[in-house]
Amino acid sequence: MKNETLPLRILVVDDDALSRDVIALLLEHAGFVVVTADSGDEAMHYLDNTPGPAPAVVLADIQMPGTSGSSLAHALRDCCGAGTRLLAMSGSSPSEQVVRGFDALLLKPFTIEELTAAIAGTHHSATVAGKSIHEDLTILNENIYERLAASMRRERLQQLYALCLDDIKERIGRMRQTASDIDDATFRREAHAIHGGAGMVGAIELQTLASIMEENGNANHVASLDEFINAWERLRRILMARKII
């Protein structure tokens, strides 16, 4: 009976460091014990080499290098058993085949309420995930920002948004380089990473532009990347005005 009062342990698997950090912070604030992994392969290594019961929940991005999607779900189920709830998350709507084996799907950005509902088993699809985005909030989603501000100390919030800005700027630089090298696959991969991380912190304009770039690849990249850095600057100015950076 005592074990029933212990906080649930959750394994978060995401190759994007910013998304991992935000999700871990939100879950820890909600009272969960969180372990993270940056890939499906690292998650499996952790599970295979960690004694004790399996985590109660595994929350995994489904678009990662290495083992991911339904292959990861099947490997997790074999390792963890039926008692672990498997949750998929994605920055775009995946096919049914990709999420096969997971118990529920969440689209980034999702709220902590949607996440806890998925953990509890009362949220079974992605139809309501991501609906907190308001069309009139084109740069920073106030709902997401306020939830983050309420869930952590101001110093941690400042650190989080500084990490976000630094990460996105570095990725834009790599996208510019890969565009020059005509490396379309890497260009799209960096755009996908920005899409997920920006969405989790409510940077909606950057998330939208990243989604377009991921879909289109490095065609017309010069104009796209110039607009991307302009959007980054607009977000930076908003955060500076709020003394977050």
PDB file of C-alpha atoms in Angstrom:
ATOM      1  CA  MET A   1       0.000   0.000   0.000  1.00  0.00           C
ATOM      2  CA  LYS A   2       2.866   2.363   0.691  1.00  0.00           C
ATOM      3  CA  ASN A   3       4.029   2.167  -2.923  1.00  0.00           C
ATOM      4  CA  GLU A   4       0.726   3.603  -4.055  1.00  0.00           C
ATOM      5  CA  THR A   5       1.600   6.921  -2.405  1.00  0.00           C
ATOM      6  CA  LEU A   6       4.947   7.237  -4.167  1.00  0.00           C
ATOM      7  CA  PRO A   7       5.122   9.688  -7.095  1.00  0.00           C
ATOM      8  CA  LEU A   8       4.913   8.136 -10.538  1.00  0.00           C
ATOM      9  CA  ARG A   9       8.179   7.748 -12.418  1.00  0.00           C
ATOM     10  CA  ILE A  10       8.109   8.961 -16.012  1.00  0.00           C
ATOM     11  CA  LEU A  11      10.714   8.421 -18.715  1.00  0.00           C
ATOM     12  CA  VAL A  12      10.763  11.298 -21.243  1.00  0.00           C
ATOM     13  CA  VAL A  13      12.406  10.479 -24.580  1.00  0.00           C
ATOM     14  CA  ASP A  14      13.110  13.319 -27.009  1.00  0.00           C
ATOM     15  CA  ASP A  15      16.123  14.160 -29.156  1.00  0.00           C
ATOM     16  CA  ASP A  16      15.400  17.888 -28.780  1.00  0.00           C
ATOM     17  CA  ALA A  17      17.048  19.160 -25.587  1.00  0.00           C
ATOM     18  CA  LEU A  18      14.743  22.146 -25.211  1.00  0.00           C
ATOM     19  CA  SER A  19      11.565  20.081 -25.424  1.00  0.00           C
ATOM     20  CA  ARG A  20      13.016  17.559 -22.967  1.00  0.00           C
ATOM     21  CA  ASP A  21      13.897  20.305 -20.510  1.00  0.00           C
ATOM     22  CA  VAL A  22      10.484  21.980 -20.641  1.00  0.00           C
ATOM     23  CA  ILE A  23       8.539  18.723 -20.302  1.00  0.00           C
ATOM     24  CA  ALA A  24      10.729  17.542 -17.408  1.00  0.00           C
ATOM     25  CA  LEU A  25      10.241  20.833 -15.582  1.00  0.00           C
ATOM     26  CA  LEU A  26       6.472  20.732 -15.999  1.00  0.00           C
ATOM     27  CA  LEU A  27       6.233  17.118 -14.854  1.00  0.00           C
ATOM     28  CA  GLU A  28       8.500  17.655 -11.844  1.00  0.00           C
ATOM     29  CA  HIS A  29       6.417  20.659 -10.822  1.00  0.00           C
ATOM     30  CA  ALA A  30       3.312  18.455 -11.064  1.00  0.00           C
ATOM     31  CA  GLY A  31       4.895  15.997  -8.620  1.00  0.00           C
ATOM     32  CA  PHE A  32       6.265  13.291 -10.926  1.00  0.00           C
ATOM     33  CA  VAL A  33       9.741  11.760 -10.804  1.00  0.00           C
ATOM     34  CA  VAL A  34      11.326  12.293 -14.225  1.00  0.00           C
ATOM     35  CA  VAL A  35      14.128  10.518 -16.071  1.00  0.00           C
ATOM     36  CA  THR A  36      15.145  11.650 -19.556  1.00  0.00           C
ATOM     37  CA  ALA A  37      16.773  10.103 -22.620  1.00  0.00           C
ATOM     38  CA  ASP A  38      17.797  11.767 -25.869  1.00  0.00           C
ATOM     39  CA  SER A  39      16.931   8.836 -28.138  1.00  0.00           C
ATOM     40  CA  GLY A  40      14.966   5.637 -28.285  1.00  0.00           C
ATOM     41  CA  ASP A  41      18.187   3.660 -28.188  1.00  0.00           C
ATOM     42  CA  GLU A  42      19.348   5.475 -25.040  1.00  0.00           C
ATOM     43  CA  ALA A  43      15.950   4.869 -23.455  1.00  0.00           C
ATOM     44  CA  MET A  44      16.201   1.146 -24.130  1.00  0.00           C
ATOM     45  CA  HIS A  45      19.755   1.079 -22.764  1.00  0.00           C
ATOM     46  CA  TYR A  46      18.549   2.803 -19.585  1.00  0.00           C
ATOM     47  CA  LEU A  47      15.652   0.380 -19.156  1.00  0.00           C
ATOM     48  CA  ASP A  48      17.795  -2.691 -19.820  1.00  0.00           C
ATOM     49  CA  ASN A  49      20.421  -1.631 -17.300  1.00  0.00           C
ATOM     50  CA  THR A  50      18.340  -0.119 -14.507  1.00  0.00           C
ATOM     51  CA  PRO A  51      17.150  -2.490 -11.776  1.00  0.00           C
ATOM     52  CA  GLY A  52      13.743  -2.187 -10.203  1.00  0.00           C
ATOM     53  CA  PRO A  53      10.264  -1.730 -11.641  1.00  0.00           C
ATOM     54  CA  ALA A  54       9.677  -0.185 -15.050  1.00  0.00           C
ATOM     55  CA  PRO A  55       8.563   3.451 -15.188  1.00  0.00           C
ATOM     56  CA  ALA A  56       4.836   4.024 -14.902  1.00  0.00           C
ATOM     57  CA  VAL A  57       4.853   6.121 -18.078  1.00  0.00           C
ATOM     58  CA  VAL A  58       7.103   6.549 -21.093  1.00  0.00           C
ATOM     59  CA  LEU A  59       6.558   9.749 -23.090  1.00  0.00           C
ATOM     60  CA  ALA A  60       8.414   9.509 -26.385  1.00  0.00           C
ATOM     61  CA  ASP A  61       8.786  11.703 -29.441  1.00  0.00           C
ATOM     62  CA  ILE A  62       8.044   9.655 -32.540  1.00  0.00           C
ATOM     63  CA  GLN A  63      10.315  11.496 -34.981  1.00  0.00           C
ATOM     64  CA  MET A  64      13.831  10.779 -33.769  1.00  0.00           C
ATOM     65  CA  PRO A  65      16.950   9.248 -35.331  1.00  0.00           C
ATOM     66  CA  GLY A  66      17.418   5.594 -34.520  1.00  0.00           C
ATOM     67  CA  THR A  67      14.668   3.519 -32.957  1.00  0.00           C
ATOM     68  CA  SER A  68      11.414   5.490 -32.949  1.00  0.00           C
ATOM     69  CA  GLY A  69       7.734   5.326 -33.852  1.00  0.00           C
ATOM     70  CA  SER A  70       5.989   1.985 -33.704  1.00  0.00           C
ATOM     71  CA  SER A  71       9.320   0.123 -33.520  1.00  0.00           C
ATOM     72  CA  LEU A  72      10.138   1.949 -30.296  1.00  0.00           C
ATOM     73  CA  ALA A  73       6.632   1.336 -28.934  1.00  0.00           C
ATOM     74  CA  HIS A  74       6.974  -2.412 -29.487  1.00  0.00           C
ATOM     75  CA  ALA A  75      10.462  -2.474 -27.910  1.00  0.00           C
ATOM     76  CA  LEU A  76       9.206  -0.504 -24.908  1.00  0.00           C
ATOM     77  CA  ARG A  77       6.216  -2.802 -24.465  1.00  0.00           C
ATOM     78  CA  ASP A  78       8.420  -5.895 -24.560  1.00  0.00           C
ATOM     79  CA  CYS A  79      10.765  -4.357 -21.989  1.00  0.00           C
ATOM     80  CA  CYS A  80       8.299  -2.631 -19.654  1.00  0.00           C
ATOM     81  CA  GLY A  81       5.260  -4.870 -19.903  1.00  0.00           C
ATOM     82  CA  ALA A  82       1.581  -4.025 -19.903  1.00  0.00           C
ATOM     83  CA  GLY A  83       1.761  -1.945 -16.718  1.00  0.00           C
ATOM     84  CA  THR A  84       3.587   0.964 -18.362  1.00  0.00           C
ATOM     85  CA  ARG A  85       1.551   3.591 -20.208  1.00  0.00           C
ATOM     86  CA  LEU A  86       3.178   4.504 -23.529  1.00  0.00           C
ATOM     87  CA  LEU A  87       2.530   8.041 -24.761  1.00  0.00           C
ATOM     88  CA  ALA A  88       3.648   9.348 -28.140  1.00  0.00           C
ATOM     89  CA  MET A  89       4.274  13.016 -28.867  1.00  0.00           C
ATOM     90  CA  SER A  90       4.902  14.787 -32.145  1.00  0.00           C
ATOM     91  CA  GLY A  91       5.180  18.255 -33.620  1.00  0.00           C
ATOM     92  CA  SER A  92       3.056  17.224 -36.615  1.00  0.00           C
ATOM     93  CA  SER A  93       0.210  14.809 -37.222  1.00  0.00           C
ATOM     94  CA  PRO A  94       1.691  11.340 -37.811  1.00  0.00           C
ATOM     95  CA  SER A  95       0.172   8.419 -39.646  1.00  0.00           C
ATOM     96  CA  GLU A  96      -1.697   5.771 -37.697  1.00  0.00           C
ATOM     97  CA  GLN A  97       1.017   3.257 -38.537  1.00  0.00           C
ATOM     98  CA  VAL A  98       3.749   5.381 -36.932  1.00  0.00           C
ATOM     99  CA  VAL A  99       1.938   5.615 -33.574  1.00  0.00           C
ATOM    100  CA  ARG A 100       0.808   1.998 -33.502  1.00  0.00           C
ATOM    101  CA  GLY A 101       1.607   0.465 -30.129  1.00  0.00           C
ATOM    102  CA  PHE A 102       1.255   3.683 -28.138  1.00  0.00           C
ATOM    103  CA  ASP A 103      -1.661   4.243 -25.775  1.00  0.00           C
ATOM    104  CA  ALA A 104      -2.201   7.914 -26.678  1.00  0.00           C
ATOM    105  CA  LEU A 105      -0.786  10.721 -28.786  1.00  0.00           C
ATOM    106  CA  LEU A 106      -0.092  14.350 -27.886  1.00  0.00           C
ATOM    107  CA  LEU A 107       0.716  17.054 -30.420  1.00  0.00           C
ATOM    108  CA  LYS A 108       3.291  19.646 -29.403  1.00  0.00           C
ATOM    109  CA  PRO A 109       2.766  22.124 -27.886  1.00  0.00           C
ATOM    110  CA  PHE A 110       0.500  20.513 -25.300  1.00  0.00           C
ATOM    111  CA  THR A 111      -0.518  21.774 -21.885  1.00  0.00           C
ATOM    112  CA  ILE A 112       0.326  20.118 -18.584  1.00  0.00           C
ATOM    113  CA  GLU A 113      -3.408  19.449 -18.204  1.00  0.00           C
ATOM    114  CA  GLU A 114      -3.454  17.504 -21.476  1.00  0.00           C
ATOM    115  CA  LEU A 115      -0.324  15.645 -20.468  1.00  0.00           C
ATOM    116  CA  THR A 116      -1.630  14.637 -17.051  1.00  0.00           C
ATOM    117  CA  ALA A 117      -4.926  13.568 -18.661  1.00  0.00           C
ATOM    118  CA  ALA A 118      -2.960  11.350 -21.051  1.00  0.00           C
ATOM    119  CA  ILE A 119      -0.999   9.904 -18.134  1.00  0.00           C
ATOM    120  CA  ALA A 120      -4.240   9.201 -16.283  1.00  0.00           C
ATOM    121  CA  GLY A 121      -5.731   7.551 -19.353  1.00  0.00           C
ATOM    122  CA  THR A 122      -8.505  10.078 -19.962  1.00  0.00           C
ATOM    123  CA  HIS A 123      -6.952  11.506 -23.138  1.00  0.00           C
ATOM    124  CA  HIS A 124      -6.696   9.052 -26.031  1.00  0.00           C
ATOM    125  CA  SER A 125      -6.091  11.100 -29.159  1.00  0.00           C
ATOM    126  CA  ALA A 126      -4.455  14.215 -30.486  1.00  0.00           C
ATOM    127  CA  THR A 127      -7.692  15.934 -31.406  1.00  0.00           C
ATOM    128  CA  VAL A 128      -7.500  18.437 -28.558  1.00  0.00           C
ATOM    129  CA  ALA A 129      -3.743  18.707 -28.178  1.00  0.00           C
ATOM    130  CA  GLY A 130      -2.239  22.006 -29.251  1.00  0.00           C
ATOM    131  CA  LYS A 131      -5.552  23.869 -29.230  1.00  0.00           C
ATOM    132  CA  SER A 132      -4.262  26.500 -26.843  1.00  0.00           C
ATOM    133  CA  ILE A 133      -2.691  28.389 -29.750  1.00  0.00           C
ATOM    134  CA  HIS A 134      -4.592  31.596 -30.449  1.00  0.00           C
ATOM    135  CA  GLU A 135      -4.475  33.032 -33.948  1.00  0.00           C
ATOM    136  CA  ASP A 136      -3.971  36.560 -32.622  1.00  0.00           C
ATOM    137  CA  LEU A 137      -0.881  35.596 -30.628  1.00  0.00           C
ATOM    138  CA  THR A 138       1.514  35.383 -33.562  1.00  0.00           C
ATOM    139  CA  ILE A 139       4.814  35.707 -31.701  1.00  0.00           C
ATOM    140  CA  LEU A 140       4.396  34.394 -28.154  1.00  0.00           C
ATOM    141  CA  ASN A 141       1.447  32.364 -26.919  1.00  0.00           C
ATOM    142  CA  GLU A 142       0.456  34.005 -23.657  1.00  0.00           C
ATOM    143  CA  ASN A 143      -1.298  30.906 -22.307  1.00  0.00           C
ATOM    144  CA  ILE A 144       1.803  28.764 -22.679  1.00  0.00           C
ATOM    145  CA  TYR A 145       4.038  31.531 -21.335  1.00  0.00           C
ATOM    146  CA  GLU A 146       1.868  32.036 -18.251  1.00  0.00           C
ATOM    147  CA  ARG A 147       1.765  28.293 -17.531  1.00  0.00           C
ATOM    148  CA  LEU A 148       5.545  28.116 -17.690  1.00  0.00           C
ATOM    149  CA  ALA A 149       5.902  31.227 -15.525  1.00  0.00           C
ATOM    150  CA  ALA A 150       3.570  29.711 -12.932  1.00  0.00           C
ATOM    151  CA  SER A 151       5.395  26.378 -12.885  1.00  0.00           C
ATOM    152  CA  MET A 152       8.938  27.540 -12.134  1.00  0.00           C
ATOM    153  CA  ARG A 153      11.008  30.216 -10.447  1.00  0.00           C
ATOM    154  CA  ARG A 154      11.728  33.346 -12.464  1.00  0.00           C
ATOM    155  CA  GLU A 155      15.435  32.483 -12.651  1.00  0.00           C
ATOM    156  CA  ARG A 156      14.578  29.123 -14.195  1.00  0.00           C
ATOM    157  CA  LEU A 157      12.163  30.768 -16.640  1.00  0.00           C
ATOM    158  CA  GLN A 158      14.910  33.160 -17.706  1.00  0.00           C
ATOM    159  CA  GLN A 159      17.287  30.262 -18.171  1.00  0.00           C
ATOM    160  CA  LEU A 160      14.718  28.364 -20.212  1.00  0.00           C
ATOM    161  CA  TYR A 161      14.005  31.165 -22.671  1.00  0.00           C
ATOM    162  CA  ALA A 162      17.691  32.037 -22.975  1.00  0.00           C
ATOM    163  CA  LEU A 163      18.319  28.381 -23.839  1.00  0.00           C
ATOM    164  CA  CYS A 164      15.510  28.526 -26.385  1.00  0.00           C
ATOM    165  CA  LEU A 165      16.890  31.627 -28.120  1.00  0.00           C
ATOM    166  CA  ASP A 166      20.455  30.295 -28.173  1.00  0.00           C
ATOM    167  CA  ASP A 167      19.373  26.894 -29.459  1.00  0.00           C
ATOM    168  CA  ILE A 168      17.230  28.320 -32.255  1.00  0.00           C
ATOM    169  CA  LYS A 169      19.885  30.806 -33.351  1.00  0.00           C
ATOM    170  CA  GLU A 170      22.496  28.029 -33.563  1.00  0.00           C
ATOM    171  CA  ARG A 171      20.127  25.864 -35.582  1.00  0.00           C
ATOM    172  CA  ILE A 172      19.335  28.721 -37.977  1.00  0.00           C
ATOM    173  CA  GLY A 173      23.065  29.099 -38.546  1.00  0.00           C
ATOM    174  CA  ARG A 174      23.384  25.389 -39.314  1.00  0.00           C
ATOM    175  CA  MET A 175      20.370  25.581 -41.625  1.00  0.00           C
ATOM    176  CA  ARG A 176      22.013  28.431 -43.549  1.00  0.00           C
ATOM    177  CA  GLN A 177      25.166  26.361 -43.917  1.00  0.00           C
ATOM    178  CA  THR A 178      23.356  23.181 -44.946  1.00  0.00           C
ATOM    179  CA  ALA A 179      21.293  25.189 -47.441  1.00  0.00           C
ATOM    180  CA  SER A 180      24.521  26.399 -49.035  1.00  0.00           C
ATOM    181  CA  ASP A 181      25.762  22.810 -49.123  1.00  0.00           C
ATOM    182  CA  ILE A 182      22.424  21.660 -50.600  1.00  0.00           C
ATOM    183  CA  ASP A 183      21.980  19.306 -47.637  1.00  0.00           C
ATOM    184  CA  ASP A 184      18.192  19.137 -47.655  1.00  0.00           C
ATOM    185  CA  ALA A 185      17.867  16.323 -45.107  1.00  0.00           C
ATOM    186  CA  THR A 186      19.827  18.174 -42.406  1.00  0.00           C
ATOM    187  CA  PHE A 187      17.995  21.414 -43.216  1.00  0.00           C
ATOM    188  CA  ARG A 188      14.648  19.705 -42.606  1.00  0.00           C
ATOM    189  CA  ARG A 189      15.929  17.978 -39.461  1.00  0.00           C
ATOM    190  CA  GLU A 190      17.017  21.283 -37.913  1.00  0.00           C
ATOM    191  CA  ALA A 191      13.667  22.856 -38.831  1.00  0.00           C
ATOM    192  CA  HIS A 192      11.859  19.936 -37.196  1.00  0.00           C
ATOM    193  CA  ALA A 193      13.864  20.409 -33.984  1.00  0.00           C
ATOM    194  CA  ILE A 194      13.035  24.112 -33.893  1.00  0.00           C
ATOM    195  CA  HIS A 195       9.367  23.350 -34.525  1.00  0.00           C
ATOM    196  CA  GLY A 196       9.166  21.117 -31.453  1.00  0.00           C
ATOM    197  CA  GLY A 197      11.223  23.253 -29.084  1.00  0.00           C
ATOM    198  CA  ALA A 198       9.666  26.578 -30.078  1.00  0.00           C
ATOM    199  CA  GLY A 199       6.177  25.172 -29.697  1.00  0.00           C
ATOM    200  CA  MET A 200       6.832  23.954 -26.165  1.00  0.00           C
ATOM    201  CA  VAL A 201       7.781  27.468 -24.986  1.00  0.00           C
ATOM    202  CA  GLY A 202       4.979  29.192 -26.922  1.00  0.00           C
ATOM    203  CA  ALA A 203       7.151  30.730 -29.651  1.00  0.00           C
ATOM    204  CA  ILE A 204       4.352  30.336 -32.160  1.00  0.00           C
ATOM    205  CA  GLU A 205       5.717  32.443 -35.025  1.00  0.00           C
ATOM    206  CA  LEU A 206       8.991  30.534 -34.989  1.00  0.00           C
ATOM    207  CA  GLN A 207       7.129  27.235 -34.706  1.00  0.00           C
ATOM    208  CA  THR A 208       4.996  28.079 -37.739  1.00  0.00           C
ATOM    209  CA  LEU A 209       7.961  29.139 -39.863  1.00  0.00           C
ATOM    210  CA  ALA A 210       9.866  26.005 -38.852  1.00  0.00           C
ATOM    211  CA  SER A 211       6.922  23.848 -39.905  1.00  0.00           C
ATOM    212  CA  ILE A 212       6.889  25.487 -43.339  1.00  0.00           C
ATOM    213  CA  MET A 213      10.641  25.024 -43.723  1.00  0.00           C
ATOM    214  CA  GLU A 214      10.476  21.397 -42.670  1.00  0.00           C
ATOM    215  CA  GLU A 215       7.818  20.779 -45.301  1.00  0.00           C
ATOM    216  CA  ASN A 216       9.477  22.751 -48.119  1.00  0.00           C
ATOM    217  CA  GLY A 217      13.126  21.936 -47.480  1.00  0.00           C
ATOM    218  CA  ASN A 218      15.846  24.350 -48.513  1.00  0.00           C
ATOM    219  CA  ALA A 219      14.063  25.746 -51.564  1.00  0.00           C
ATOM    220  CA  ASN A 220      14.084  29.575 -51.429  1.00  0.00           C
ATOM    221  CA  HIS A 221      16.105  29.248 -48.242  1.00  0.00           C
ATOM    222  CA  VAL A 222      17.652  32.729 -48.272  1.00  0.00           C
ATOM    223  CA  ALA A 223      14.350  34.598 -47.926  1.00  0.00           C
ATOM    224  CA  SER A 224      13.011  31.974 -45.517  1.00  0.00           C
ATOM    225  CA  LEU A 225      16.025  32.128 -43.221  1.00  0.00           C
ATOM    226  CA  ASP A 226      16.057  35.920 -43.252  1.00  0.00           C
ATOM    227  CA  GLU A 227      12.426  35.906 -42.092  1.00  0.00           C
ATOM    228  CA  PHE A 228      13.306  33.246 -39.548  1.00  0.00           C
ATOM    229  CA  ILE A 229      15.981  35.408 -37.930  1.00  0.00           C
ATOM    230  CA  ASN A 230      13.573  38.375 -37.979  1.00  0.00           C
ATOM    231  CA  ALA A 231      11.028  36.257 -36.077  1.00  0.00           C
ATOM    232  CA  TRP A 232      13.768  35.263 -33.625  1.00  0.00           C
ATOM    233  CA  GLU A 233      14.548  38.932 -33.065  1.00  0.00           C
ATOM    234  CA  ARG A 234      10.881  39.773 -32.490  1.00  0.00           C
ATOM    235  CA  LEU A 235      10.663  37.080 -29.817  1.00  0.00           C
ATOM    236  CA  ARG A 236      13.892  38.323 -28.217  1.00  0.00           C
ATOM    237  CA  ARG A 237      12.512  41.872 -27.998  1.00  0.00           C
ATOM    238  CA  ILE A 238       9.313  40.651 -26.319  1.00  0.00           C
ATOM    239  CA  LEU A 239      11.300  38.685 -23.744  1.00  0.00           C
ATOM    240  CA  MET A 240      13.622  41.625 -23.148  1.00  0.00           C
ATOM    241  CA  ALA A 241      10.614  43.888 -22.515  1.00  0.00           C
ATOM    242  CA  ARG A 242       9.445  41.420 -19.857  1.00  0.00           C
ATOM    243  CA  LYS A 243      12.978  41.250 -18.406  1.00  0.00           C
ATOM    244  CA  ILE A 244      13.089  37.508 -19.048  1.00  0.00           C
ATOM    245  CA  ILE A 245      16.408  37.786 -20.884  1.00  0.00           C
TER     246      ILE A 245
END
